[in-house]
XYZ file of C-alpha atoms in Angstrom:
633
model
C 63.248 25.444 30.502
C 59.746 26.583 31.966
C 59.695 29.522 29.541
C 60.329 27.097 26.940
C 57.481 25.066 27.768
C 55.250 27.833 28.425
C 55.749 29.439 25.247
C 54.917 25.907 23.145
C 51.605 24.850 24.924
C 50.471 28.696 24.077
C 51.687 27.668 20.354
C 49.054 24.444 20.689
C 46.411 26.205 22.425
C 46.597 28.832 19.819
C 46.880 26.602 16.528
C 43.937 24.121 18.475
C 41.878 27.392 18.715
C 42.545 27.986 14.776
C 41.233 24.956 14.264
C 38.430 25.444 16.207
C 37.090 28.315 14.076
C 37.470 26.645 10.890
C 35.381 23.552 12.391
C 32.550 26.133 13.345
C 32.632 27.955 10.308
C 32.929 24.990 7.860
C 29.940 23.628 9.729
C 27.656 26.371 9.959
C 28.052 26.446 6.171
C 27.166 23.384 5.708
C 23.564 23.978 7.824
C 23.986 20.741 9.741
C 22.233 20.418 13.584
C 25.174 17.771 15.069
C 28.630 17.457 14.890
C 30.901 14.092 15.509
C 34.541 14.239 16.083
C 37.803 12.560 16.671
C 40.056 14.063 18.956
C 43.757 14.322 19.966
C 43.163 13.515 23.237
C 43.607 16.806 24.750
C 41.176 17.879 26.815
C 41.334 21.502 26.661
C 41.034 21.103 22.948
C 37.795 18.917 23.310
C 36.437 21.311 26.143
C 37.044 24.294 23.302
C 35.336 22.544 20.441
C 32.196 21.554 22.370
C 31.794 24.898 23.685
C 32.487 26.960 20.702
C 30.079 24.552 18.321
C 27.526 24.896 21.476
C 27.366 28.343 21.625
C 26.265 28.564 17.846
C 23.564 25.602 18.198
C 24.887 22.748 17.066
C 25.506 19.573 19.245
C 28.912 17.926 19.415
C 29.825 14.288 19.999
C 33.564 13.784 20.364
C 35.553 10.029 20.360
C 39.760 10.118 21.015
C 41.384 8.166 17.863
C 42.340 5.154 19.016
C 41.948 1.350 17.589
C 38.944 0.537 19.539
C 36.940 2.864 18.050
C 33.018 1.675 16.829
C 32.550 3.659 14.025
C 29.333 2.295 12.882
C 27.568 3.083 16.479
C 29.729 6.829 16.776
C 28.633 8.176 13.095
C 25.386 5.889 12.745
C 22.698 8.881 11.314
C 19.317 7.571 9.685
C 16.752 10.744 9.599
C 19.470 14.096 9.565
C 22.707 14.474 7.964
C 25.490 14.905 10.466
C 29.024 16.691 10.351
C 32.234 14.696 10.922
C 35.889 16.234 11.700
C 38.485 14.156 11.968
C 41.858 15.785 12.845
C 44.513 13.889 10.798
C 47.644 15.384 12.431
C 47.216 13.891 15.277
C 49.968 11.443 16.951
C 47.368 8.640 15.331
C 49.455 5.674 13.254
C 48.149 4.816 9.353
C 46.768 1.792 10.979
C 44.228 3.440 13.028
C 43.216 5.980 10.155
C 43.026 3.163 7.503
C 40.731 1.755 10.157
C 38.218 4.403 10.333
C 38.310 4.822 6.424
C 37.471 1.064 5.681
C 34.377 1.033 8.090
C 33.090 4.219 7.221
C 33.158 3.008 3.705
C 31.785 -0.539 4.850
C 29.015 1.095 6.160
C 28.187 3.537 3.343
C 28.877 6.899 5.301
C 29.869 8.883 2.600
C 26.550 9.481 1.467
C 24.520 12.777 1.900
C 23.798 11.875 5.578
C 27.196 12.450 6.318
C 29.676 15.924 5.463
C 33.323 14.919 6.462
C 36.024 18.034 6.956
C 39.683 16.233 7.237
C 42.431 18.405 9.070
C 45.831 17.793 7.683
C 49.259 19.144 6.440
C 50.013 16.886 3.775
C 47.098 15.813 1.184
C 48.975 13.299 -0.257
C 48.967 11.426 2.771
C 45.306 11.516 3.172
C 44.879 10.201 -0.103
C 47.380 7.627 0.185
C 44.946 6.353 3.365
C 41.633 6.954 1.818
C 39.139 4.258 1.091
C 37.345 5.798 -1.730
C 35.599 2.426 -2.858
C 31.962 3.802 -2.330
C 32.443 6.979 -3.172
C 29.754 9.022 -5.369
C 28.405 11.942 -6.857
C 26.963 12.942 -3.832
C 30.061 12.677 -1.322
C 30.658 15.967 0.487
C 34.372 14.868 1.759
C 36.258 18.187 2.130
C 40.681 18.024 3.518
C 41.490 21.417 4.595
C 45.146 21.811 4.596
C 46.784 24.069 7.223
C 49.412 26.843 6.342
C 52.590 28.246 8.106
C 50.391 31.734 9.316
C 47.510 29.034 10.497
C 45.535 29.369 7.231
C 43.875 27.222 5.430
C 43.192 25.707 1.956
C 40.148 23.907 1.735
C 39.747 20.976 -1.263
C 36.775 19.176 -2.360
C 37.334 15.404 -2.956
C 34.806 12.870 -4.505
C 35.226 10.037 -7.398
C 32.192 9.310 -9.253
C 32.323 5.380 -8.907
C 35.757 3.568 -8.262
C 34.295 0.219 -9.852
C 33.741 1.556 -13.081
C 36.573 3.219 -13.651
C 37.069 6.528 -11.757
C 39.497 8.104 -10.225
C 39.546 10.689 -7.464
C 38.896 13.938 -8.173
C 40.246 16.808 -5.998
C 39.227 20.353 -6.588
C 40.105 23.559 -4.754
C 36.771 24.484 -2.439
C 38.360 27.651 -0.851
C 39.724 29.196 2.026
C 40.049 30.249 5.136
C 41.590 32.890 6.992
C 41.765 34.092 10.530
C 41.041 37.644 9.904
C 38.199 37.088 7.359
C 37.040 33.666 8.187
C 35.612 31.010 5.524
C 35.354 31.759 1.593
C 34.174 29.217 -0.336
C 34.933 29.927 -4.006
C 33.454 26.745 -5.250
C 30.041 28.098 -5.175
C 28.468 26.014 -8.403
C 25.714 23.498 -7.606
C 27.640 20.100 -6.774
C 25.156 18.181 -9.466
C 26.261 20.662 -11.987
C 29.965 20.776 -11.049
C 30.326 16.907 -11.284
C 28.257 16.160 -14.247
C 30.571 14.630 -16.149
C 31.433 10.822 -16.019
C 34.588 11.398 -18.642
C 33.158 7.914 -20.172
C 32.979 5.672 -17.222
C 31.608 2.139 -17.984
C 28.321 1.441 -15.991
C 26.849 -1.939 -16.468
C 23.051 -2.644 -16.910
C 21.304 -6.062 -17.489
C 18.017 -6.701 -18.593
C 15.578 -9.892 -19.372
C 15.449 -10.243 -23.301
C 12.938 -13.470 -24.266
C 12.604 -13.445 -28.216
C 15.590 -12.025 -29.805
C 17.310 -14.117 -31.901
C 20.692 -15.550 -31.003
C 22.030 -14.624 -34.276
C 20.485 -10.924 -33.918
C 23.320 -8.044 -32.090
C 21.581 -7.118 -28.740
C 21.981 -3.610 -29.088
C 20.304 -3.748 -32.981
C 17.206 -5.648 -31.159
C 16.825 -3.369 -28.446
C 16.422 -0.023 -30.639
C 14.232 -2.304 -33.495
C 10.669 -1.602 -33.798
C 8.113 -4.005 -34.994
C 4.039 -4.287 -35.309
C 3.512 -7.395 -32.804
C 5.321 -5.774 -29.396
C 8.169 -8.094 -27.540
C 10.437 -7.407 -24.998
C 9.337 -3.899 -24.964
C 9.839 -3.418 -21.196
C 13.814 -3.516 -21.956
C 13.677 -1.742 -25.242
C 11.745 1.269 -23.475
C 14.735 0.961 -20.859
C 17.908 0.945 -22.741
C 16.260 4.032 -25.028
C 16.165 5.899 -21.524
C 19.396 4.932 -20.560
C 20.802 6.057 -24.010
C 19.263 9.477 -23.400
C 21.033 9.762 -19.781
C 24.213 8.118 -20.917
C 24.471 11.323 -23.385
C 23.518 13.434 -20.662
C 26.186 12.760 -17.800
C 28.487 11.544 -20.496
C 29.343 7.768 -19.663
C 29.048 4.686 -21.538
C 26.865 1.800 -21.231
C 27.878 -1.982 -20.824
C 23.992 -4.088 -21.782
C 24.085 -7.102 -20.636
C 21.456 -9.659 -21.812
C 19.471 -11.725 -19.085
C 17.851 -14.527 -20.939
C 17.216 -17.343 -18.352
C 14.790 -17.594 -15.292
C 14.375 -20.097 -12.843
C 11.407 -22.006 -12.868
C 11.155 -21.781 -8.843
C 13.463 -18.258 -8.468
C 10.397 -15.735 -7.134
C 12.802 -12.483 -8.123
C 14.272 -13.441 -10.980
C 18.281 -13.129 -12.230
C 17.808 -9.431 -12.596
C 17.948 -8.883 -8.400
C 20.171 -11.663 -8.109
C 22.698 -9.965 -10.282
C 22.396 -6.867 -8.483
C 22.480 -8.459 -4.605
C 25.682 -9.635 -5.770
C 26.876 -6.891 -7.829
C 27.481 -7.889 -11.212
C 26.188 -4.906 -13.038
C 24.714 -1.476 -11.437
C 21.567 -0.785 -13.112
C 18.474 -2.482 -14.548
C 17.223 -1.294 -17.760
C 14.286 -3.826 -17.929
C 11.409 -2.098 -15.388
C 10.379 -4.807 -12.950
C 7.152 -4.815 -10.081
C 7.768 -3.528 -6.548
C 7.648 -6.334 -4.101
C 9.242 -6.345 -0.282
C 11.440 -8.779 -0.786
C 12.712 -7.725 -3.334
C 13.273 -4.062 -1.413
C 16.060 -6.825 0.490
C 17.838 -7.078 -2.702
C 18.264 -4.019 -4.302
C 16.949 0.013 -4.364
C 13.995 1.171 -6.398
C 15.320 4.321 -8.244
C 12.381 5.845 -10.012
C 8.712 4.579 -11.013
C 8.749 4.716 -15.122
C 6.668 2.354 -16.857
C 2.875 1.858 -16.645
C 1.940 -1.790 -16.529
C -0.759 -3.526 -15.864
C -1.937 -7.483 -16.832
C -5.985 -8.541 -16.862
C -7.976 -11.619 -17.771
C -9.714 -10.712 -21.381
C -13.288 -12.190 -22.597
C -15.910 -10.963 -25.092
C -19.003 -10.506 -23.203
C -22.404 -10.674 -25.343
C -25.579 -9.223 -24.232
C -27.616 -12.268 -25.484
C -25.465 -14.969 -24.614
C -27.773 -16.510 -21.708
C -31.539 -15.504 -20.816
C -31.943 -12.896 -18.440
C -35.779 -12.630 -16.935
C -35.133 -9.131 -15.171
C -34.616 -7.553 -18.870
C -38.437 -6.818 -18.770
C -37.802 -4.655 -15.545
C -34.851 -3.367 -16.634
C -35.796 0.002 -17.809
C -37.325 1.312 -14.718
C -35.519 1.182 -11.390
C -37.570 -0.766 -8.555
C -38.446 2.439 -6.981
C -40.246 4.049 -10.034
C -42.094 0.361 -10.508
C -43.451 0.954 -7.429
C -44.340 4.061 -8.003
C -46.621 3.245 -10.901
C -48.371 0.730 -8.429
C -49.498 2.846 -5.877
C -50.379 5.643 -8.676
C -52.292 2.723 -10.611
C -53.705 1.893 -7.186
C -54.892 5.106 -6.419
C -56.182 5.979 -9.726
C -57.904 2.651 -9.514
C -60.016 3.754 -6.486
C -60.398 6.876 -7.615
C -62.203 5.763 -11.235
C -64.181 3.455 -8.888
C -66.055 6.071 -6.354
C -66.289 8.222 -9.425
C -68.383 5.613 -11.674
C -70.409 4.360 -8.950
C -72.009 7.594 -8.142
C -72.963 7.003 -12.172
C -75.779 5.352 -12.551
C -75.167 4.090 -16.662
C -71.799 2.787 -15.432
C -70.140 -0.180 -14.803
C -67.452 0.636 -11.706
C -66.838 -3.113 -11.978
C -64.256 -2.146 -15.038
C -61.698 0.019 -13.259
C -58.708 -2.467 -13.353
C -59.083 -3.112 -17.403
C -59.386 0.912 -17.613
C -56.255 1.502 -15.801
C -54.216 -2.206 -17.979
C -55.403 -0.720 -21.037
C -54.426 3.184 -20.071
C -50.767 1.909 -19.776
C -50.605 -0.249 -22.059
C -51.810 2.100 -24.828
C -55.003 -0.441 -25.542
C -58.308 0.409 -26.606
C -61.081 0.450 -24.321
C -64.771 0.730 -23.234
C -65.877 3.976 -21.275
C -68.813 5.858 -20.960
C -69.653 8.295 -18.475
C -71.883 11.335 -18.087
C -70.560 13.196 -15.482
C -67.557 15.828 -16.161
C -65.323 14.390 -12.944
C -65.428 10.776 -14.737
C -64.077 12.472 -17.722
C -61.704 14.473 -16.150
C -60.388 11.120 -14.114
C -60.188 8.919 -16.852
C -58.321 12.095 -18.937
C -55.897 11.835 -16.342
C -55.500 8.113 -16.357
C -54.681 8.546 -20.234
C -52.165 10.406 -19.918
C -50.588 8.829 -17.284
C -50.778 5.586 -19.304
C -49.449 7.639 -22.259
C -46.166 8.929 -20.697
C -45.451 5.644 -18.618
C -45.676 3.537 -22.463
C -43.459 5.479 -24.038
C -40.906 6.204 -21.118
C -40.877 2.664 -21.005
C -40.458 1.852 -24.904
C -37.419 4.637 -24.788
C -35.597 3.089 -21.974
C -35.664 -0.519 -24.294
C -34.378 1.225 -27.158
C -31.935 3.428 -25.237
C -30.577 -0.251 -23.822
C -29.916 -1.183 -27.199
C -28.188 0.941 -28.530
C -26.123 0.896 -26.058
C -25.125 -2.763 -26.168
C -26.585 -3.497 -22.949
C -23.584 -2.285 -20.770
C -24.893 -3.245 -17.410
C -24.480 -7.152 -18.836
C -20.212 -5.934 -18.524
C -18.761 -7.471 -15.909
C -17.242 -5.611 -12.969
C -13.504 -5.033 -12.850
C -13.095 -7.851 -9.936
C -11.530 -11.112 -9.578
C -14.525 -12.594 -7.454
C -16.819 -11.795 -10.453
C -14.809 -13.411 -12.835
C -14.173 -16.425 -10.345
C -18.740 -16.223 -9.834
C -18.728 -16.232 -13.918
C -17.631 -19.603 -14.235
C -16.067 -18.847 -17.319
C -12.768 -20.624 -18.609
C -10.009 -19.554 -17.665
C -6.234 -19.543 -19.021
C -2.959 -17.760 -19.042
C -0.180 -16.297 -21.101
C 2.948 -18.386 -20.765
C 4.660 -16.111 -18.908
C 6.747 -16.232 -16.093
C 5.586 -13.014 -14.797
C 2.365 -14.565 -13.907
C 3.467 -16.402 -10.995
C 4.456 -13.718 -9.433
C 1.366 -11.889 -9.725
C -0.559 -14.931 -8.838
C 1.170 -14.848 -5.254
C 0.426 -11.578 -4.213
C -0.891 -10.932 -0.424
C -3.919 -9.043 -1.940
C -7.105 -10.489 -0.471
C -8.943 -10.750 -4.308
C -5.870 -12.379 -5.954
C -5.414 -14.880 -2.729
C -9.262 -15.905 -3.106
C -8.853 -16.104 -7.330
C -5.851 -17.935 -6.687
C -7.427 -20.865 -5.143
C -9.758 -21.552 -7.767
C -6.945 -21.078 -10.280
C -5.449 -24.119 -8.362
C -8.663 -26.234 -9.212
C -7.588 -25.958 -13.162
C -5.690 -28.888 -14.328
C -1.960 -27.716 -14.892
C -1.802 -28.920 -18.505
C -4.835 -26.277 -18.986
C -3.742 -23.298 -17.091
C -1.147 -22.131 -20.093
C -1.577 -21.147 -23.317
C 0.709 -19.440 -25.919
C 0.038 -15.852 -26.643
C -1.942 -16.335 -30.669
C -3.319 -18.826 -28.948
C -4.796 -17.562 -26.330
C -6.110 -14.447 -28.250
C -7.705 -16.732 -31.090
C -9.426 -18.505 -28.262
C -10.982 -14.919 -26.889
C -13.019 -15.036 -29.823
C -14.901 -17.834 -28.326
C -17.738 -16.783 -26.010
C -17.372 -18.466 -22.192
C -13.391 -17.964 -22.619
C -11.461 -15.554 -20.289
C -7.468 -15.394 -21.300
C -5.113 -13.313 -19.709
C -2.175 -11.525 -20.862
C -0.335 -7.959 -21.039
C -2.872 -6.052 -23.254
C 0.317 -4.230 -24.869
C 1.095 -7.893 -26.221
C -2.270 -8.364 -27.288
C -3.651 -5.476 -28.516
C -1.440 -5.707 -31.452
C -3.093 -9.702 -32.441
C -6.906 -8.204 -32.044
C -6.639 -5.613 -34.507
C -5.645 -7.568 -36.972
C -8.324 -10.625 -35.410
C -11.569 -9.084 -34.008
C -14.227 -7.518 -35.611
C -15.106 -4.096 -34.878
C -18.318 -5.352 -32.951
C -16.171 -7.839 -30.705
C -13.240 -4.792 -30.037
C -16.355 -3.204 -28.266
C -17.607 -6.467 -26.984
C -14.420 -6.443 -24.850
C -13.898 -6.891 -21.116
C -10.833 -6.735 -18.847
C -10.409 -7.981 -15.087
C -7.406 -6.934 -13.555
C -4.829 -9.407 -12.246
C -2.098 -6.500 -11.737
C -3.893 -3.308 -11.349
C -2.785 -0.470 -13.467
C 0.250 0.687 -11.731
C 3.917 1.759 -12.501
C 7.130 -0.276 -13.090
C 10.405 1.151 -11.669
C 14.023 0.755 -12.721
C 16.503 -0.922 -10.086
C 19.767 0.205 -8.837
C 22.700 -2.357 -6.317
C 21.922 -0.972 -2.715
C 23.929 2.042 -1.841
C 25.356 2.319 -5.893
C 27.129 4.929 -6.937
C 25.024 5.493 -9.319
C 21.645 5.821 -7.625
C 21.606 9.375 -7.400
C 22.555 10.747 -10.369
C 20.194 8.391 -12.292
C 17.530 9.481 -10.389
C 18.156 13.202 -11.438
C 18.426 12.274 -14.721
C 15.143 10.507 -14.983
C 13.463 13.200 -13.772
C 15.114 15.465 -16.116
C 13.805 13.143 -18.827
C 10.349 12.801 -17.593
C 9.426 16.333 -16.873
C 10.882 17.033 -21.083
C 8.666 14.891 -22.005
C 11.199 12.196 -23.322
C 9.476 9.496 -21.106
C 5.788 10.070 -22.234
C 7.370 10.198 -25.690
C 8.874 6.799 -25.037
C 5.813 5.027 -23.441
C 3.832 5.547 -26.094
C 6.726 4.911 -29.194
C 6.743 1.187 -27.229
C 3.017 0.760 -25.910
C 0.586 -0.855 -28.307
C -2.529 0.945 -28.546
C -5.885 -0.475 -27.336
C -8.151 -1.463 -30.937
C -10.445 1.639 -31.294
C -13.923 1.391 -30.243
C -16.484 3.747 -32.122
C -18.680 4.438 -29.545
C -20.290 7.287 -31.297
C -21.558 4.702 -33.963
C -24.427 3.084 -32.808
C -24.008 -0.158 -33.651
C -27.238 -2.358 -33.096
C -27.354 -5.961 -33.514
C -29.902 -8.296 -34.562
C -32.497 -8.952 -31.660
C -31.833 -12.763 -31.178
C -34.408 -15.553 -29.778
C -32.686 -15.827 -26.268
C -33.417 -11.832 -25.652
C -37.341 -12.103 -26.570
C -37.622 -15.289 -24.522
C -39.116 -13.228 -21.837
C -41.074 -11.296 -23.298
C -42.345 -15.157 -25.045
C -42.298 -16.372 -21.588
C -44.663 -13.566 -20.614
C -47.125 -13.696 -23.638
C -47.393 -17.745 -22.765
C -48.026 -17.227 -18.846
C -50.697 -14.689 -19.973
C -52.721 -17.524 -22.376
C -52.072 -20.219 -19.859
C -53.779 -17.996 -17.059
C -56.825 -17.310 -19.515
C -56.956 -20.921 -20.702
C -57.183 -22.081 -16.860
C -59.398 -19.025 -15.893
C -61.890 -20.373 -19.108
C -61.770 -23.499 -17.877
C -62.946 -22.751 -14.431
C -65.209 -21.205 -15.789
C -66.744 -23.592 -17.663
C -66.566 -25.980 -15.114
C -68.412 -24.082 -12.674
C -71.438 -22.582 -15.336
C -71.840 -26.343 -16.195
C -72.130 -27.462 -12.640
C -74.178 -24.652 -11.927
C -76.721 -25.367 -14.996
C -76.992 -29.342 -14.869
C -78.480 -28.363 -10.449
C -81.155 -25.546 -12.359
C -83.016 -27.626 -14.980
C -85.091 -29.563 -12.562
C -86.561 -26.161 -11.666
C -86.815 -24.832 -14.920
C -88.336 -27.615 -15.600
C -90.647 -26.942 -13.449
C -90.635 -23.391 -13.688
C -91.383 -24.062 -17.184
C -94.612 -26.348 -16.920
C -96.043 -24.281 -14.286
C -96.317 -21.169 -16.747
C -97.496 -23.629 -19.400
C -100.377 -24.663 -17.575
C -101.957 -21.466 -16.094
C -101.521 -20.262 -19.968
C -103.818 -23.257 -20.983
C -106.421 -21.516 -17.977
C -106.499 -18.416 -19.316
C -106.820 -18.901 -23.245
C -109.891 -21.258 -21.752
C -111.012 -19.059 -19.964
C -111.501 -16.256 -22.871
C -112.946 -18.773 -24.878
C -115.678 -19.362 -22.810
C -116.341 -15.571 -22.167
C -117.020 -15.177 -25.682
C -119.034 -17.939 -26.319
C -121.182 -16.599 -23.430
C-alpha cells in the first residue's frame, strides 16, 4: 500500500516537473521579465516553478485557483507585458475557470500586455469555458495539450472580433518534447498570419451635413464636386475603403447627421462610449475629455480654421510711413554724421576769410536732400569737406528713394497683421463666424489667446456672431470685415469671387492652429490595432498624401513674382502733405516774427536818424560856405 503510494506521488512530481519545463521554455520564448500563475495547490509544485523560472531571470507570482481570486489586482500590468499560466487540469470546477475567463476579459487582459499559456488535456473543454468576447488580432492565448509520454502540442488561439462576426480560430503553434525541448513551427509574423478578416462586418459612423436625403450615402461619400462639403468624411471612408481591401472585411457606414446644440463631443463619441459602431471615419480634434470616451488611433488629416480679412496698405493714415525706410538706428546715424559734418564745415569756413560759416546747416539740408546750393571757398580742405558732404547727401537720397519704392512694390507687407488673436481683438475689426458647430468647440479651448479672444467674442450681439458660408465670404470683400471659416470651404468661393489683387491682399488669424485630425476607435476595440497598421501602411505609400490633396481645396494663387503696384492714393501722401504744410506754416510764422520785430526795431531808430540825418545836413551847409568864401577871397 506504501509502495503504491510511493510510486504515484513520483508519477506527479515527475509530470509537475514536465510541466515545469514547458512553462520555462514557453516563456523564455516569449522574452517576457515576470511570470503570474495559478496553482494546484501543491506546494512542492509551486516551490519548483518559482525556482526553475528564478534561476533563468524571470520573476514569478503564483495565486492557488480558488473562487476568491482578484484577478484584476493578480494580472494588473500597465508599462511591461507579463506571462500568465494557468494549469487547467487541476481539481478546479467550470465555475471557478469561467470565473477567471469573464474578468480577465472584463478587464481587457488579452491584449499585448498579457501572453497566456493554458495547460490542459482536452481543448474542447477549454473552449467550451473560454470568454473570447474581447478577443483581437493581437491576443497571444496559447493551450498546450499534454500527451500520454508527457509531450506536448502547443495551439495558437485568437478570434479577430466576436461582435462582428468571428469565430475562434485555433491553429497548431508547435511542440514540445522532453528530450528536445520547445519547437515552435508557427514561425510567420502574427500580423501577417492573421491578416485576413474572411469578410467580417465592422461598423463606422461619420457626421454627413449636406447630402441630400434622396442621395445613397455611399454615392455621396465617393462624389467629387468644385465647392468642398463634408470632405472630412469623404477623405475617411476613401481610407477605410483602401484598408477594408487590405485585411479583407467589409464596411457597415453609418450616417451621423444630428448634433446637439449643448453636446460638447458630439454623437460621434457618444456612439462609440456606448458601442454602437467601432470606428470613426469622419477625423475629429483631440480634446481630454474626449480621451474619456474613446481611443485616438492615428493622426490623418491636416486641419486648421482662421478668421479671414483683406488688409489694404492705404486703408487708414499712417504718419511713421515717412520713417519707414530706415530703421531708427540708421536715422540716428545720419544725425550724428550730419552733426559732425556740421561742425566740421563750420571750423573749416571760419578759418576762410570770404566765407560765411553762418551757412553750415542749409549746406548739410540741401547735401541730403539733393538741393542746390551756395558755396564758395578757397581753401582745398573746404573743398574736400563739402566733397564729402555731397556724397554723403548723394547716397543717403537715393538709399532712401529705393527703400520707398522697394515698399511698394511690395504691397507694404509690414501693414499684415500678425498671426495672433490679441491683434485681431486690438484691430477692432468686425468680426463673424461660419455657422458651424465646430466653432464652439474651438471657441472653448484652455489656450490663453483663444480664452482672452473669447471674451470679446462674447461682447458681439448673438444675432451677429453667425453668418452663412457665401455670405460670409462676399462680406470679406469689404474692408474692416474679419470672417472666419475652414479655408478648404472657402478657398473654393474666392476664386471664383476675389480679384487677383485682393487673393494677395489676404490675411489669416488662426482660431485652430494648423494641426492634425485623427480617426477614433471604442476603447480597447478589436479593431484598434490592426487599423493602426494599416494606416500606416497607407500613409508611408503615399495613399494618404494622395487623398489629402484629391479632397483639400487649394489656396487661390498669389503671383508674387508679378509686381503688382497700385495707384498711390490721397490717404498714403497725407504725410508727406502734412509735412510740406508744417514746413510753410513754420516759414509763415518765422516771416512774421520777423516782421514784427524789424518794424519794432525801425519805428525806435527814426528819431535818431532823424537826427543823424540833420546833423550831416548842416555841417554840409558849413563847408560848401566855407569854399565859397575862400574863393571869393
Amino acid at each position: 500500500m506504501h509502495l503504491q503510494s510511493f510510486f504515484s506521488l513520483q508519477l506527479i512530481v515527475a509530470s509537475c516537473a514536465t510541466s515545469v519545463d514547458l512553462i520555462r521554455d514557453y516563456f523564455l520564448f516569449k522574452e517576457v521579465t515576470g511570470v503570474a500563475g495559478f496553482s494546484c495547490n501543491e506546494y512542492q509544485n509551486e516551490y519548483q516553478i518559482a525556482k526553475v523560472l528564478n534561476d533563468v531571470g524571470i520573476s514569478v507570482s503564483i495565486q492557488w485557483l480558488g473562487p476568491n481570486i482578484d484577478v484584476s489586482r493578480f494580472l494588473d500590468t500597465q508599462y511591461r507585458s507579463i506571462g500568465v499560466f494557468l494549469d487547467l487540469r487541476c481539481s478546479s470546477t467550470d465555475e471557478e475557470i469561467v470565473k477567471i475567463f469573464n474578468e480577465t476579459s472584463a478587464y481587457y487582459m488579452f491584449e499585448h500586455l498579457h501572453r497566456w499559456l493554458i495547460l490542459e488535456t482536452n481543448i474542447s473543454n477549454t473552449v467550451q469555458l473560454l470568454n473570447d468576447s474581447t478577443f483581437s488580432i493581437i491576443t497571444d492565448f496559447t493551450i498546450a495539450l499534454s500527451m500520454e509520454d508527457d509531450d506536448y502540442i502547443l495551439y495558437d488561439v485568437y478570434n479577430h472580433c466576436k461582435h462582428c462576426g468571428g469565430s475562434l480560430n485555433i491553429t497548431e503553434l508547435g511542440t514540445w518534447t522532453r528530450s528536445n525541448g520547445l519547437n515552435v513551427t508557427l514561425s510567420q509574423n502574427t500580423f501577417a498570419r492573421r491578416w485576413n478578416f474572411h469578410q467580417l462586418k465592422v461598423k463606422i459612423a461619420g457626421l454627413i451635413a449636406v447630402k441630400p436625403k434622396d442621395q445613397d450615402l455611399l454615392e455621396y461619400l465617393q462624389e467629387e464636386s468644385t465647392i468642398i462639403e463634408d470632405n472630412w468624411s469623404k477623405f475617411g471612408y476613401i481610407i477605410y475603403t483602401h484598408m477594408a481591401t487590405m485585411f479583407n472585411y467589409t464596411l457597415e457606414v453609418i450616417e451621423l447627421n444630428h448634433w446637439e446644440k449643448n453636446d460638447r463631443n458630439g454623437p460621434q463619441f457618444s456612439g462609440l462610449r456606448d458601442r454602437i459602431f467601432d470606428l470613426t471615419y469622419c477625423p475629429s480634434i483631440l480634446t481630454a475629455e474626449r480621451l474619456n470616451y474613446a481611443n485616438v488611433i492615428l493622426q490623418v488629416w491636416p486641419e486648421r480654421t482662421c478668421f479671414m480679412f483683406l488688409t489694404i496698405p492705404s486703408a487708414k493714415v499712417d504718419m511713421k510711413s515717412i520713417f519707414r525706410p530706415f530703421e531708427s538706428n540708421v536715422w540716428y546715424m545720419i544725425c550724428l554724421l550730419s552733426i559732425i559734418i556740421i561742425l566740421i564745415l563750420w571750423t573749416m569756413l571760419k578759418l576762410d576769410e570770404d566765407s560765411d560759416y553762418g551757412e553750415t546747416i542749409l549746406i548739410i539740408v540741401a547735401a541730403i536732400s539733393q538741393q542746390g546750393l551756395p558755396f564758395r571757398s578757397n581753401q582745398f580742405a573746404s573743398r574736400v569737406a563739402f566733397f564729402q558732404t555731397m556724397i554723403f547727401g548723394f547716397l543717403v537720397y537715393n538709399c532712401y528713394s529705393a527703400a520707398i519704392v522697394s515698399s511698394r512694390l511690395r504691397h507694404s507687407p509690414s501693414d499684415k497683421m500678425n498671426d495672433s488673436l490679441v491683434s485681431l481683438v486690438k484691430s477692432k475689426l468686425k468680426l463673424t463666424a461660419n455657422t458651424d458647430i465646430f466653432f464652439n468647440i474651438l471657441i472653448n479651448s484652455p489656450r490663453p489667446d483663444v480664452q482672452n479672444f473669447k471674451k470679446h467674442w462674447e461682447t458681439i450681439p448673438e444675432e451677429k456672431r453667425f453668418r452663412p458660408l457665401h455670405e460670409g465670404v462676399q462680406k470679406i470683400m469689404t474692408p474692416g470685415y474679419a470672417f472666419h471659416a475652414n479655408p478648404m470651404d472657402a478657398y473654393p468661393l474666392m476664386e471664383q469671387m476675389f480679384t487677383k489683387d485682393m487673393i494677395c491682399q489676404l490675411t489669416e488669424v488662426h482660431l485652430l492652429v494648423p494641426s492634425t485630425l485623427g480617426f477614433w476607435s471604442t476603447q480597447h476595440s478589436q479593431l484598434q490595432e490592426i487599423t493602426k497598421i494599416g494606416l500606416l501602411r497607407i500613409l508611408t505609400a503615399g495613399i494618404r498624401k494622395r487623398e489629402v490633396q484629391r479632397w483639400t481645396s487649394r489656396k487661390p494663387y498669389c503671383d508674387e513674382d508679378r509686381h503688382y503696384v497700385p495707384d498711390v492714393t490721397i490717404l498714403e501722401t497725407i504725410p508727406i502733405i502734412l509735412l510740406l504744410l508744417i514746413g510753410m506754416v513754420l516759414s509763415v510764422i518765422i516771416c512774421l516774427i520777423e516782421n514784427i520785430i524789424f518794424r519794432k526795431f525801425q519805428t525806435k531808430s527814426e528819431p535818431i536818424m532823424k537826427f543823424q540825418y540833420s546833423d550831416k545836413f548842416y555841417w554840409k551847409n558849413v563847408l560848401l560856405l566855407l569854399k565859397r568864401l575862400k574863393t571869393k577871397l
